[in-house]
C-alpha positions as a printed NumPy array, in Angstrom:
array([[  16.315,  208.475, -202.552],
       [  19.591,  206.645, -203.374],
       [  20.096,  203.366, -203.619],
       [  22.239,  202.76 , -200.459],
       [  19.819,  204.828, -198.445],
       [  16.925,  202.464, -199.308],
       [  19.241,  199.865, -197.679],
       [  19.791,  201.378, -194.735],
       [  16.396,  201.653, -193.645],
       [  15.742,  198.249, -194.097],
       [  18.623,  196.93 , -193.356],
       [  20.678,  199.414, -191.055],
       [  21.598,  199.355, -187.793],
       [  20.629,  202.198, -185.578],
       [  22.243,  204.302, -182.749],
       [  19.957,  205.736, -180.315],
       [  21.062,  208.565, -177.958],
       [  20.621,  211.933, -176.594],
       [  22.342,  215.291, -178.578],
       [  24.109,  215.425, -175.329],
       [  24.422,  211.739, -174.492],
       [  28.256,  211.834, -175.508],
       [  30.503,  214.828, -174.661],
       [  28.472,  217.803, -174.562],
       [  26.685,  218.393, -177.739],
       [  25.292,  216.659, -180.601],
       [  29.128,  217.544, -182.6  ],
       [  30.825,  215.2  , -179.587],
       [  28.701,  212.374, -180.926],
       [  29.412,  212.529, -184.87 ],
       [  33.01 ,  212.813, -184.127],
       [  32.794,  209.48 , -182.543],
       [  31.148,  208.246, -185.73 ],
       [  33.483,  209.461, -187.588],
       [  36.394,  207.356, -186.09 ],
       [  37.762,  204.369, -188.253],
       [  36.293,  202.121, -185.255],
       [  32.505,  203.651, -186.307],
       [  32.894,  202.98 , -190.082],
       [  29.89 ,  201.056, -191.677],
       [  28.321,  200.383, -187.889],
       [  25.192,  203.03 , -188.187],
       [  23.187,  203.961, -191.144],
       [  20.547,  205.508, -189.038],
       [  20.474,  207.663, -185.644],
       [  17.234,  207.994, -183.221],
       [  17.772,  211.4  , -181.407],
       [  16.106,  211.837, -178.249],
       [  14.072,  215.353, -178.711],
       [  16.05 ,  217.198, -176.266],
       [  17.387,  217.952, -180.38 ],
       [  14.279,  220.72 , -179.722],
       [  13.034,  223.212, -177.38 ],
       [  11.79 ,  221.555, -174.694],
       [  11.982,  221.555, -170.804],
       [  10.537,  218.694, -168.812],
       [  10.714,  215.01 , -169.466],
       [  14.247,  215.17 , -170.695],
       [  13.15 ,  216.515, -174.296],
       [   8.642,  214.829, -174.368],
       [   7.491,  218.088, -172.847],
       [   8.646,  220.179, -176.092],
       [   7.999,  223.625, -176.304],
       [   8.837,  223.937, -179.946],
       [  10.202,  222.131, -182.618],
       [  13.077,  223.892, -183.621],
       [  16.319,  223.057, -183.529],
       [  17.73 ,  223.345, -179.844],
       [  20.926,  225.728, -180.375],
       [  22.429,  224.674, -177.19 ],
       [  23.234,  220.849, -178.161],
       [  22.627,  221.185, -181.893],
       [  23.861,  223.273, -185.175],
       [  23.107,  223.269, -188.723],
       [  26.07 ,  222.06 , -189.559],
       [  25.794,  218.725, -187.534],
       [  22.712,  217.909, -189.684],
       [  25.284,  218.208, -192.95 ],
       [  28.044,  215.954, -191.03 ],
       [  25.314,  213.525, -190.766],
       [  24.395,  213.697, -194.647],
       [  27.992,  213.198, -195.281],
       [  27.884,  209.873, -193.002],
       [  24.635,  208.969, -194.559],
       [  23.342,  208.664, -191.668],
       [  19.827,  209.195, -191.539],
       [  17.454,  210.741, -188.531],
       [  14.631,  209.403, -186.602],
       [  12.868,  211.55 , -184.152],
       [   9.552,  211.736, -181.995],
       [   6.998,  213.816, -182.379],
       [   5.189,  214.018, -178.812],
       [   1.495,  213.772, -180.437],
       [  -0.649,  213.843, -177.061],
       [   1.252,  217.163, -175.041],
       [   3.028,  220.084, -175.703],
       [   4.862,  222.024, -172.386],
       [   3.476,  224.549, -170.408],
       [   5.665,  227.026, -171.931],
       [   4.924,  226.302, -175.47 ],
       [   3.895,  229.203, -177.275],
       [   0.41 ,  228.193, -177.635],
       [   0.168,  227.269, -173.925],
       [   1.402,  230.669, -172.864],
       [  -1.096,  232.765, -175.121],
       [  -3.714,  230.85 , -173.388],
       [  -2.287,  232.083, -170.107],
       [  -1.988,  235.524, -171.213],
       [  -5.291,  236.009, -173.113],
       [  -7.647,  233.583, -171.03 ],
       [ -10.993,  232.932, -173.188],
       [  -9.708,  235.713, -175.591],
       [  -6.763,  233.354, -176.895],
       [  -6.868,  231.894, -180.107],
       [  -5.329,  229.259, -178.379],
       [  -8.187,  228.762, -176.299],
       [  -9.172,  225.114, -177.465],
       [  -5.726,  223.938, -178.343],
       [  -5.504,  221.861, -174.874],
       [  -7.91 ,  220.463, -172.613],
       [  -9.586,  221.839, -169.831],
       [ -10.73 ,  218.899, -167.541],
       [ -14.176,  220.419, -165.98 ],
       [ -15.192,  221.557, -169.516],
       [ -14.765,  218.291, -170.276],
       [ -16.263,  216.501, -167.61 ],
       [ -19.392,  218.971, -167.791],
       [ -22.383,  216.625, -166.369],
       [ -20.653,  213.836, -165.955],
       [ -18.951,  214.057, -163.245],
       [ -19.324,  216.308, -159.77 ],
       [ -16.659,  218.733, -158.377],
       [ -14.479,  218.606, -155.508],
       [ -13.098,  220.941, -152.687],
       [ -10.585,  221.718, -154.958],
       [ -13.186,  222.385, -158.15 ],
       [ -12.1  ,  220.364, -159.756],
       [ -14.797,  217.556, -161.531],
       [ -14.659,  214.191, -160.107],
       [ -16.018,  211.835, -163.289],
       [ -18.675,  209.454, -162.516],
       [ -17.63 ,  206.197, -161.415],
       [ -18.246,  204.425, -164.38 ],
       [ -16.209,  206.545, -166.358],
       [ -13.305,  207.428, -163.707],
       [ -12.532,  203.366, -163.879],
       [ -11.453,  203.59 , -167.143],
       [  -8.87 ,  205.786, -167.325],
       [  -5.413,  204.898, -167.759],
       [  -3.349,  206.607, -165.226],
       [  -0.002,  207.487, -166.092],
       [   0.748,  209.04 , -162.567],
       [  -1.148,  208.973, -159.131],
       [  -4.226,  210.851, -158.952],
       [  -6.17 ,  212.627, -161.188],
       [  -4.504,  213.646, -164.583],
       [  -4.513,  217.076, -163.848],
       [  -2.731,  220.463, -163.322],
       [  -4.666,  223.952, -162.287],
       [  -2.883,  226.786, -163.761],
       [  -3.908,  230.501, -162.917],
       [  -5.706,  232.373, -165.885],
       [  -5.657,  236.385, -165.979],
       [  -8.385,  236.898, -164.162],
       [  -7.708,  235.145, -160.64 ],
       [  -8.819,  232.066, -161.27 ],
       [  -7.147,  228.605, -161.363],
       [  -8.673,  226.313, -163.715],
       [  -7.812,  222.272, -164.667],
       [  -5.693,  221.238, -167.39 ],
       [  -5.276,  217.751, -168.83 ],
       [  -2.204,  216.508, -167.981],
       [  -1.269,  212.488, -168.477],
       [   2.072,  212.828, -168.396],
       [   4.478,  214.616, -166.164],
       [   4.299,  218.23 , -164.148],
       [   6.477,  219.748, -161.618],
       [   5.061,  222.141, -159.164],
       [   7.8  ,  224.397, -157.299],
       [   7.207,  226.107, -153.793],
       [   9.167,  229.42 , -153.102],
       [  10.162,  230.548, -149.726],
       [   8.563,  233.682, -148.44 ],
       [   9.807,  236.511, -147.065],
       [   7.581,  238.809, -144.547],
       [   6.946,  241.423, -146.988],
       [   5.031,  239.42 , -149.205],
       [   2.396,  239.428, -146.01 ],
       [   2.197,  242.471, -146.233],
       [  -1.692,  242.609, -147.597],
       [  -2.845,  240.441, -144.822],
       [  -4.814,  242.765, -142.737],
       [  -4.026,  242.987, -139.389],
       [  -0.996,  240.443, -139.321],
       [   2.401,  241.922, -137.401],
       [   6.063,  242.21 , -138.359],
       [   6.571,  239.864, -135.698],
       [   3.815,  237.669, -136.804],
       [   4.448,  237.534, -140.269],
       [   8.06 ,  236.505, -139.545],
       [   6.655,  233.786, -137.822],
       [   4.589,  232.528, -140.156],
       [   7.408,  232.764, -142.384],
       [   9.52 ,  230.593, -140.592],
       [   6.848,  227.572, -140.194],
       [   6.142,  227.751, -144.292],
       [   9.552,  227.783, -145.514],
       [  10.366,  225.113, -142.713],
       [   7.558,  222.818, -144.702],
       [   8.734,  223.863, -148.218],
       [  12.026,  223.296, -147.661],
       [  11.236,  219.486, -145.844],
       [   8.357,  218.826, -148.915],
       [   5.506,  218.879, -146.393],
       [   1.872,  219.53 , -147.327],
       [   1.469,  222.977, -146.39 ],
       [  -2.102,  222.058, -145.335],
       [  -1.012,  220.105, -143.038],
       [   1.444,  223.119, -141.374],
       [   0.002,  223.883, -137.377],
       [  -0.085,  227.907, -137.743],
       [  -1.319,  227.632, -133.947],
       [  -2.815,  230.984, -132.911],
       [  -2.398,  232.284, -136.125],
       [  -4.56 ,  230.043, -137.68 ],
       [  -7.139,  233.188, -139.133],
       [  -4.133,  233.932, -141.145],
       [  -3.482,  230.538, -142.911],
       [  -5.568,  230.714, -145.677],
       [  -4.326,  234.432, -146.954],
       [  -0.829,  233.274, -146.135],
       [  -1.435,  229.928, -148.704],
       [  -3.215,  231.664, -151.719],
       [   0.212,  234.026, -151.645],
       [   2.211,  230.611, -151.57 ],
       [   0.345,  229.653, -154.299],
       [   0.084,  232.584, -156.359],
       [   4.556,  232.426, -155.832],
       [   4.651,  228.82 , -157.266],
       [   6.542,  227.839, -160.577],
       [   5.314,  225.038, -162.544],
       [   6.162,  222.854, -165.701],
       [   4.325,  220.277, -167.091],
       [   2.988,  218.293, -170.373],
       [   0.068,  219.476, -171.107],
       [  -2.769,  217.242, -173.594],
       [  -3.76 ,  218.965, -176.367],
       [  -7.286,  218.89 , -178.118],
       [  -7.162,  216.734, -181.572],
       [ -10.718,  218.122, -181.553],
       [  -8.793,  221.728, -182.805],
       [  -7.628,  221.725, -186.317],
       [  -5.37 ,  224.45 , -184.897],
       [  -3.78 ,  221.336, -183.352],
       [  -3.81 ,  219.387, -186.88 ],
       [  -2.397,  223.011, -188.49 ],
       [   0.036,  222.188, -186.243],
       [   0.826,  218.657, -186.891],
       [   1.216,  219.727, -190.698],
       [   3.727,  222.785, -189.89 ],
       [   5.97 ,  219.765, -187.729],
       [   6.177,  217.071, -190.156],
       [   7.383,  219.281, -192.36 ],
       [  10.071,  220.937, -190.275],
       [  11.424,  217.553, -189.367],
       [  11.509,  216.659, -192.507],
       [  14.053,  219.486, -193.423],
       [  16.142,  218.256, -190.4  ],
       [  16.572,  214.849, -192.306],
       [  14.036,  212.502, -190.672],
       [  13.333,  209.757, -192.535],
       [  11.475,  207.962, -189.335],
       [   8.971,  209.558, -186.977],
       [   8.08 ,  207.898, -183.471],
       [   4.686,  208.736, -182.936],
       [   4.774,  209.258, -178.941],
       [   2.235,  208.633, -176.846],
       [  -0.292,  208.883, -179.716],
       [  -2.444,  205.772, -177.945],
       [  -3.178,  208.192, -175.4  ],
       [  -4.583,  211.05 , -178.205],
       [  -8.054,  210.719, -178.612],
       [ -10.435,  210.918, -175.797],
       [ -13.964,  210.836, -175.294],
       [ -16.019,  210.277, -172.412],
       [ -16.885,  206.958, -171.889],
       [ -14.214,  205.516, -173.469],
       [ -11.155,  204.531, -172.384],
       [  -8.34 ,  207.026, -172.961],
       [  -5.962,  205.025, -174.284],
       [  -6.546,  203.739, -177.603],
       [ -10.229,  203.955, -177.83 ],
       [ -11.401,  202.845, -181.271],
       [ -12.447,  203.881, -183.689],
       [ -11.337,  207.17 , -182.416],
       [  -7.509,  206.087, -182.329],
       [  -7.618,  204.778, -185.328],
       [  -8.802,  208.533, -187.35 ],
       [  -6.496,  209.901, -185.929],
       [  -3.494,  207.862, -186.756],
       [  -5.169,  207.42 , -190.468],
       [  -5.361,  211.545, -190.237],
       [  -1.626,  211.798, -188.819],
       [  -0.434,  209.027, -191.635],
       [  -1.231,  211.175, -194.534],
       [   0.565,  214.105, -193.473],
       [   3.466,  212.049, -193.151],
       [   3.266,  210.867, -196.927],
       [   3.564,  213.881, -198.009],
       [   6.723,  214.564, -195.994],
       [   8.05 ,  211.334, -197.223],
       [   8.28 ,  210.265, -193.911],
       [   7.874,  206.265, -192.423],
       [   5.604,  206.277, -189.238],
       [   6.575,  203.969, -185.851],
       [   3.586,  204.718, -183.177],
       [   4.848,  203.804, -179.784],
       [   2.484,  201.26 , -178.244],
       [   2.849,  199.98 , -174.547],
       [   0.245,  197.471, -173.957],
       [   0.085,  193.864, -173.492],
       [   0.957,  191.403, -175.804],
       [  -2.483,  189.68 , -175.168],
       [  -4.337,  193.095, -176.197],
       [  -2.862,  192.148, -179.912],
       [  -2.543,  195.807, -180.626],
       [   0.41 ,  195.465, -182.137],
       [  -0.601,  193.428, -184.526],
       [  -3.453,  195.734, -185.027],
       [  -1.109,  198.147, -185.886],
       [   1.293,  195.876, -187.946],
       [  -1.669,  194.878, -190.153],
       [  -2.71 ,  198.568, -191.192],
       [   1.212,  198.523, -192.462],
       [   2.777,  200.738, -189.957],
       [   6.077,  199.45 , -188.767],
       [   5.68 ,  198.891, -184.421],
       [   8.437,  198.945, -181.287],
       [   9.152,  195.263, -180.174],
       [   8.66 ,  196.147, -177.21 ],
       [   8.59 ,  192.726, -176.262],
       [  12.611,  191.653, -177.419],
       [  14.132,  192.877, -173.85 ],
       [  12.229,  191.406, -171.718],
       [  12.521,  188.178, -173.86 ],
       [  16.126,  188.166, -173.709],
       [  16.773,  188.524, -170.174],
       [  14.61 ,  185.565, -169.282],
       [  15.453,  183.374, -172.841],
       [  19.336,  184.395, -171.184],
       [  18.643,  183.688, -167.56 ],
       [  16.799,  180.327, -168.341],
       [  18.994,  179.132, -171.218],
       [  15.553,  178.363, -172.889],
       [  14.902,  179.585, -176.319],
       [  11.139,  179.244, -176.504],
       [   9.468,  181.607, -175.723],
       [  12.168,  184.276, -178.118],
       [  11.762,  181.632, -180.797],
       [   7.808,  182.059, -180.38 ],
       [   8.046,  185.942, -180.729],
       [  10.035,  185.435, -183.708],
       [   8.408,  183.353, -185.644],
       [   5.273,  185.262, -185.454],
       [   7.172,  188.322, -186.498],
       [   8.226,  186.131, -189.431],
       [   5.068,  184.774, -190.569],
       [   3.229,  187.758, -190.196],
       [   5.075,  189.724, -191.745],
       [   5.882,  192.492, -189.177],
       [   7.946,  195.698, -189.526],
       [   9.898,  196.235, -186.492],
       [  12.136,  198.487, -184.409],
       [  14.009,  196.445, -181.766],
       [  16.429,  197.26 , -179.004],
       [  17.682,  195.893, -175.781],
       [  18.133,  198.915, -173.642],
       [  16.73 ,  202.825, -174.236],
       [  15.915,  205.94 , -173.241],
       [  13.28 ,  204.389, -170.822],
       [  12.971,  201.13 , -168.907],
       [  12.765,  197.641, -169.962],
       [   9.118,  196.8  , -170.431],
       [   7.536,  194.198, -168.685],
       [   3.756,  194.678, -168.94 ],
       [   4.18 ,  194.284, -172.798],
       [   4.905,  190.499, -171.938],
       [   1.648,  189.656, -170.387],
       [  -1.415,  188.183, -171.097],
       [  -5.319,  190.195, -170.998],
       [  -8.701,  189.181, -171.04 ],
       [ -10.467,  190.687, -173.999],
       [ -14.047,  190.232, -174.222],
       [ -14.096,  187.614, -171.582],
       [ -11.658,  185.312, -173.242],
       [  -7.998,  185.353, -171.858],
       [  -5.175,  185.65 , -174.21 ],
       [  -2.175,  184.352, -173.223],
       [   0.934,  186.344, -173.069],
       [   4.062,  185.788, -174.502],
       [   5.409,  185.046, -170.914],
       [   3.227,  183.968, -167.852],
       [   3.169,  185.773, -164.85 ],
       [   5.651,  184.171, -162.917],
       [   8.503,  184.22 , -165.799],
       [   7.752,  187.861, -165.755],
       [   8.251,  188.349, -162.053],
       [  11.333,  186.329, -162.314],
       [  12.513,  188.918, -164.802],
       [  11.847,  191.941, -162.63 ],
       [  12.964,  190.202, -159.001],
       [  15.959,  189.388, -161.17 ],
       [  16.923,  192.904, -162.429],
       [  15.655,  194.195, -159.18 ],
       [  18.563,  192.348, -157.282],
       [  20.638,  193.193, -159.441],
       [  20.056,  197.125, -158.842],
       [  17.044,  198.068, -161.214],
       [  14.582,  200.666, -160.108],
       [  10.623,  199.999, -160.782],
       [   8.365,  202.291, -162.671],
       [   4.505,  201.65 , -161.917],
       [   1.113,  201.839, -163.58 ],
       [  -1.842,  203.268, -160.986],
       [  -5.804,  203.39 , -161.084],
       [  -8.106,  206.103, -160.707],
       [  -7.77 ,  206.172, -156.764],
       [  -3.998,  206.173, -156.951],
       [  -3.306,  202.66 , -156.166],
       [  -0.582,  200.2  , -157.662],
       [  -2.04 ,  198.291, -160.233],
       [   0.721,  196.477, -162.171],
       [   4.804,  196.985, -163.449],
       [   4.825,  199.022, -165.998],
       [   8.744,  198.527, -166.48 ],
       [  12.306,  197.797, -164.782],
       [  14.684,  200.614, -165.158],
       [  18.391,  199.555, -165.485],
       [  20.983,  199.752, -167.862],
       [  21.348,  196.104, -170.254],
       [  24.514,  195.498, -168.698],
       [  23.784,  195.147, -164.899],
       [  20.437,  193.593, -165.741],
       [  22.678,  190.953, -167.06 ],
       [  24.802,  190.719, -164.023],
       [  27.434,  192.686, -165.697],
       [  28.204,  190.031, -167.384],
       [  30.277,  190.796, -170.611],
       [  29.488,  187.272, -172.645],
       [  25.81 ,  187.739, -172.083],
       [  25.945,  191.325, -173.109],
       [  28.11 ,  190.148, -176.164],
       [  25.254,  187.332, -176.999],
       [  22.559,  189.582, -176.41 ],
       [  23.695,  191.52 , -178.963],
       [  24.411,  189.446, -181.434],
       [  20.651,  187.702, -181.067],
       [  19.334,  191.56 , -181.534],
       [  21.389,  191.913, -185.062],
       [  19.838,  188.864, -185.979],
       [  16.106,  189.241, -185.   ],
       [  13.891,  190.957, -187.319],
       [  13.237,  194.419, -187.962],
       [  16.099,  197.331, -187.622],
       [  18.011,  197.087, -184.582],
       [  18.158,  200.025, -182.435],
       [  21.144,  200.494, -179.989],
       [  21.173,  202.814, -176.681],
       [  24.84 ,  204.265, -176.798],
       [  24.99 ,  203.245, -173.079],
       [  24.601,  199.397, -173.779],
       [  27.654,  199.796, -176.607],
       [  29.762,  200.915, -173.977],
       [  28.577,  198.199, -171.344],
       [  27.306,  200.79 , -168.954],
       [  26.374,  200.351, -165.457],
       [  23.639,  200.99 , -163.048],
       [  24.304,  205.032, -161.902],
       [  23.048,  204.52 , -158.666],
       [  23.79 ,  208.702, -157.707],
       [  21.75 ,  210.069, -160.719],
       [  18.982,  207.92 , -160.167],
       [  18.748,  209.007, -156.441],
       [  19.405,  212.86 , -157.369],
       [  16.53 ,  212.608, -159.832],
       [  13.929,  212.141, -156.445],
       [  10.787,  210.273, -157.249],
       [  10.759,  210.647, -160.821],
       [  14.952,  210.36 , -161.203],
       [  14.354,  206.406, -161.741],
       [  14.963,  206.519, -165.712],
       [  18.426,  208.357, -164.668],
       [  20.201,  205.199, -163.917],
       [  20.514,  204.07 , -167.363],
       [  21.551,  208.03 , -168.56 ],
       [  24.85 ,  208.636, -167.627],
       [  26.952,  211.221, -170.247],
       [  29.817,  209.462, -171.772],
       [  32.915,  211.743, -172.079],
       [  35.577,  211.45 , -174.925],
       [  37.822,  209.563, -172.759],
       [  35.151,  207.728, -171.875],
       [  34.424,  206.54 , -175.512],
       [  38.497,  206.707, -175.76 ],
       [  38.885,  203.948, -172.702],
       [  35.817,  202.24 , -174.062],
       [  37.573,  201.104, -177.548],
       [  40.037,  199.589, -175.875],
       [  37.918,  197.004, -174.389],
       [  37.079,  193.68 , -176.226],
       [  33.625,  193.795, -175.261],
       [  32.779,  197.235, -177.471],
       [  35.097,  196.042, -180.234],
       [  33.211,  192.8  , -180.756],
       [  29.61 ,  194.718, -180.493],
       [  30.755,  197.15 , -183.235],
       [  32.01 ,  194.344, -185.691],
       [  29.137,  192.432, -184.928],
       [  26.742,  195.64 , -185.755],
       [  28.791,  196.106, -188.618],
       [  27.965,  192.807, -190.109],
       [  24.587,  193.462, -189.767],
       [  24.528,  197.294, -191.107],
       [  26.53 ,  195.489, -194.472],
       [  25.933,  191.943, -195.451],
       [  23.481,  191.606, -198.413],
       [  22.106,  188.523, -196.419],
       [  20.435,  190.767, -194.237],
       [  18.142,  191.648, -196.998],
       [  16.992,  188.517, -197.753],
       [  15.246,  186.037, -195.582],
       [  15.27 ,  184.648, -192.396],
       [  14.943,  180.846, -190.908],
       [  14.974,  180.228, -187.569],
       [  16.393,  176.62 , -187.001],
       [  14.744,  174.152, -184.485],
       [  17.548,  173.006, -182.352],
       [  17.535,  171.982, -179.057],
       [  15.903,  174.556, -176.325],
       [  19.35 ,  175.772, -175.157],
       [  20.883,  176.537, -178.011],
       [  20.191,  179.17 , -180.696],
       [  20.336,  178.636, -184.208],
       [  19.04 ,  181.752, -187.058],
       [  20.33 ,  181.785, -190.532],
       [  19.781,  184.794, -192.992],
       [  20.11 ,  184.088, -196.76 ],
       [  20.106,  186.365, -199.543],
       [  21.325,  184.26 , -203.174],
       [  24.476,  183.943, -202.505],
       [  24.941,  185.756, -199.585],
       [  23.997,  183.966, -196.209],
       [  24.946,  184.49 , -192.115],
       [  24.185,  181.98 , -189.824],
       [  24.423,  182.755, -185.582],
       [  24.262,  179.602, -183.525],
       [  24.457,  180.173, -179.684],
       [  24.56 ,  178.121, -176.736],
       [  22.375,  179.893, -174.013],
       [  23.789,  178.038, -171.507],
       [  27.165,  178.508, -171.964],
       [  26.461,  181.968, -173.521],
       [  29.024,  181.173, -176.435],
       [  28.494,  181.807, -180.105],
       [  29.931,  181.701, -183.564],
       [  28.477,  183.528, -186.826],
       [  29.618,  181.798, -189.87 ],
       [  28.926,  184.259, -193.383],
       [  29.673,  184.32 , -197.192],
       [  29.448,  187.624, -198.915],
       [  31.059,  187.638, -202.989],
       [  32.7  ,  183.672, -202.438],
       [  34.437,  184.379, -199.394],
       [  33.429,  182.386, -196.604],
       [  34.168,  183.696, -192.796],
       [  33.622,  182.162, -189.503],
       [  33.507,  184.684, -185.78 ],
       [  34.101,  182.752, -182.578],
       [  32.882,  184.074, -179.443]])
């Protein structure tokens, strides 16, 4: 690799986005980066994986890993090179989609498919530990049901129907969507001894219920009750489904797998691959099932030398709290980690004008010498459970944040318009935030300065900064998407497509202007690639200097007054930016 690539992943800022997040197709987006305005700003580019086959999730429930023809072409991937502009992507470790093509051989074939272990069926296994419902479906024992880390309400499950009849349970953590069709009378038309007259009847009560969401248990079939559990297995049997299904690490059909995908994204041009939900891989009963050790651990070991050979740098996504220390578990086997932790920081270090607890986060990035990703906004919400503290072994560790800062933080953002995403136990109850969902902008009261400060604290943090196109363009709350996306639409409201006049309107405003020169000192100055100091001032202010020989950049802030300067000197010229 060349020189000024090297530099870019250590140094370089990066742009983070959907294929289809600008315009209408991943060619909308490098024609913004190739305006004059874009010059030097990005050396790398996170796509979401909507870049493959997918079809649930907004691009985690992937069917395949090729290249998705509808937002993407070959030719992007040279524009790209030519920018040198490198690629990040995820690979969804834990669940492939329903439709994948190793899910749907299992469907076809049943216990014939070669596929048959690639996923997880949930009573196999749960065999003897665990007793089945009304559904048949195994409940786990007790013990072992409390803990699991639920994702969603309920059990983590979805039946699907096999060739023979029969329905059987899948693991599912992550997302499904189950569709009810309408009926029409001639699909009664096997119910023995059930009328025209009848049937249309019946028809009219069912499609009343699918059509309002009710539970079709639930529907009063009055004197044609004898007929209500024919007419159901024929809803059933008419249902559509997606959904992410877990697969079995246990398979080395699934590690075959792993192997044929590093490689393929490797040919795309990744250089960095987000290990998604990996925490959630490994699973064995008794153990919790996410991050059990030292099952975890293999696996990521296993997963990290496929991705040497593919010359490929590894970032497993960790949600947890910052008083389980995973991440510096991680961090200190020499995988770069998310700082998950930066947004959160910087909405309360903002709305307090205190620096502390940021400073604290810092530092210990700093002195331990962690390799981080950072943003402010993304594709998700703004995490708030990474900021807490947990009891480990009967000994509390404290978070970076105590409770009540944290609840300050999502009241805050709440007010302001956010929407809440939750974390549930076994039974299906609320057991903490998981994270806020809002765009940067209106969880800063739309305030431009703060925006402009946040940003400029994020180029000067360490690790690469990562940028959600959204936040460039100071993006607000869409309210409409958020409520057309139904229960699960909340991560909508920080999605919205940006158009070309959009991005046209948007350089004309002084609040994108000074993001992109500020992200372009970052993505250039040699200072960057030296060290970094961060000066003990007084709590509401801000002071960070860089230094690199003879190259240096120094932000001080006053996070009261939100105003800033950066002072640098790069080859004897000295320069000073008021904001």
């Amino acid at each position: 690799m060349n020189q000024k690539k090297e530099k870019s992943i250590s140094n370089g800022v990066m742009l983070n986005a959907y294929p289809d997040s600008i315009g209408h197709k991943l060619s909308d987006t490098i024609q913004m980066l190739q305006k004059k305005e874009f010059k030097d700003v990005f050396s790398l580019f996170y796509v979401l994986p909507t870049f493959f086959n997918s079809d649930l999730d907004r691009g985690f429930s992937i069917i395949d890993y090729n290249i998705n023809k509808e937002f993407v072409s070959k030719e992007d991937l040279k524009a790209l090179e030519e920018l040198n502009i490198l690629l990040k992507f995820d690979i969804v470790l834990n669940h492939l989609s329903v439709n994948s093509p190793q899910f749907k051989d299992l469907l076809t074939y049943g216990d014939k498919s070669k596929f048959k272990d690639f996923f997880i069926n949930w009573n196999t296994f749960w065999e003897e530990n665990g007793i089945k419902n009304d559904e048949e479906i195994i409940i786990p024992k007790e013990e072992f049901l409390n803990k699991l880390f639920m994702r969603k309400s309920g059990l983590p499950v979805l039946k699907v129907p096999f060739p023979d009849g029969s329905e059987k349970p899948y693991w599912n953590t992550f997302y499904q969507e189950i569709k009810l069709h309408k009926i029409k009378k001639e699909d009664l038309n096997t119910i023995e001894g059930l009328s025209s007259e009848n049937a249309k009847l019946i028809c009219e009560k069912v499609n009343f219920a699918i059509e309002n969401n009710l539970d079709l248990k639930t529907v009063n079939f009055c004197e044609l009750e004898q007929f209500k559990e024919d007419t159901l297995k024929i809803v059933l049997k008419k249902r559509s489904y997606l959904g992410q299904m877990d697969v079995n690490a246990k398979s080395e059909l699934v590690w075959d797998f792993y192997e044929e995908t590093l490689s393929k994204v490797k040919s795309f041009g990744c250089k960095i691959l987000r290990l998604d939900a990996f925490a959630y891989l490994h699973k064995e009963v008794g153990q919790s099932n996410f991050f059990n050790k030292p099952g975890t651990w293999n696996y990521l070991n296993r997963i990290h030398k496929i991705a040497k050979k593919n010359d490929l740098i590894l970032l497993p996504e960790i949600h947890a709290e910052y008083g389980l220390n995973l991440h510096d578990e991680v961090a200190k086997e020499g995988y770069q980690i998310y700082d998950f932790f930066l947004p959160g920081l910087m909405i309360h270090t903002l709305e307090t004008g205190n620096n502390k607890a940021l400073i604290t986060w810092a530092n210990e990035i700093i002195s331990k010498g962690y390799k981080t990703v950072n943003m402010l906004g993304c594709h998700d919400g703004i995490p708030v459970l990474d900021l807490k503290g947990k009891e480990v072994n009967g000994i509390y560790n404290k978070g970076l944040l105590e409770d009540f800062e944290i609840e300050s933080i999502m009241n805050t953002v709440l007010k302001r318009g956010g929407r809440v995403k939750n974390l549930f136990d076994a039974a299906g109850n609320k057991i903490s935030y998981y994270q806020v969902n809002a765009t940067f902008f209106s969880a800063l009261g739309e305030n431009e300065q703060k925006l402009l400060l946040a940003r400029a604290i994020q180029m000067f943090m360490p690790g690469i900064p990562q940028v959600w196109y959204l936040d460039l363009f100071a993006g607000k709350n869409n309210y409409a998407a958020a409520d057309k996306g139904g229960s699960g639409g909340h991560k909508e409201i920080n999605r919205t497509t940006l158009s070309k006049e959009d991005i046209e309107q948007g350089l004309q405003k002084g609040v994108v202007m000074n993001q992109l020169k500020i992200m372009r000192l970052r993505n250039t100055l040699k200072a960057f690639l030296g060290e970094v100091n961060i000066r003990n001032v007084s709590k509401d202010k801000l002071s960070i200097l860089w230094s690199n020989k003879d190259s240096n950049a120094h932000l001080e802030a006053n996070l009261k007054k939100f105003t800033f300067s950066i002072s640098y000197t790069e080859e004897n010229v000295n320069m000073k930016l008021d904001f």
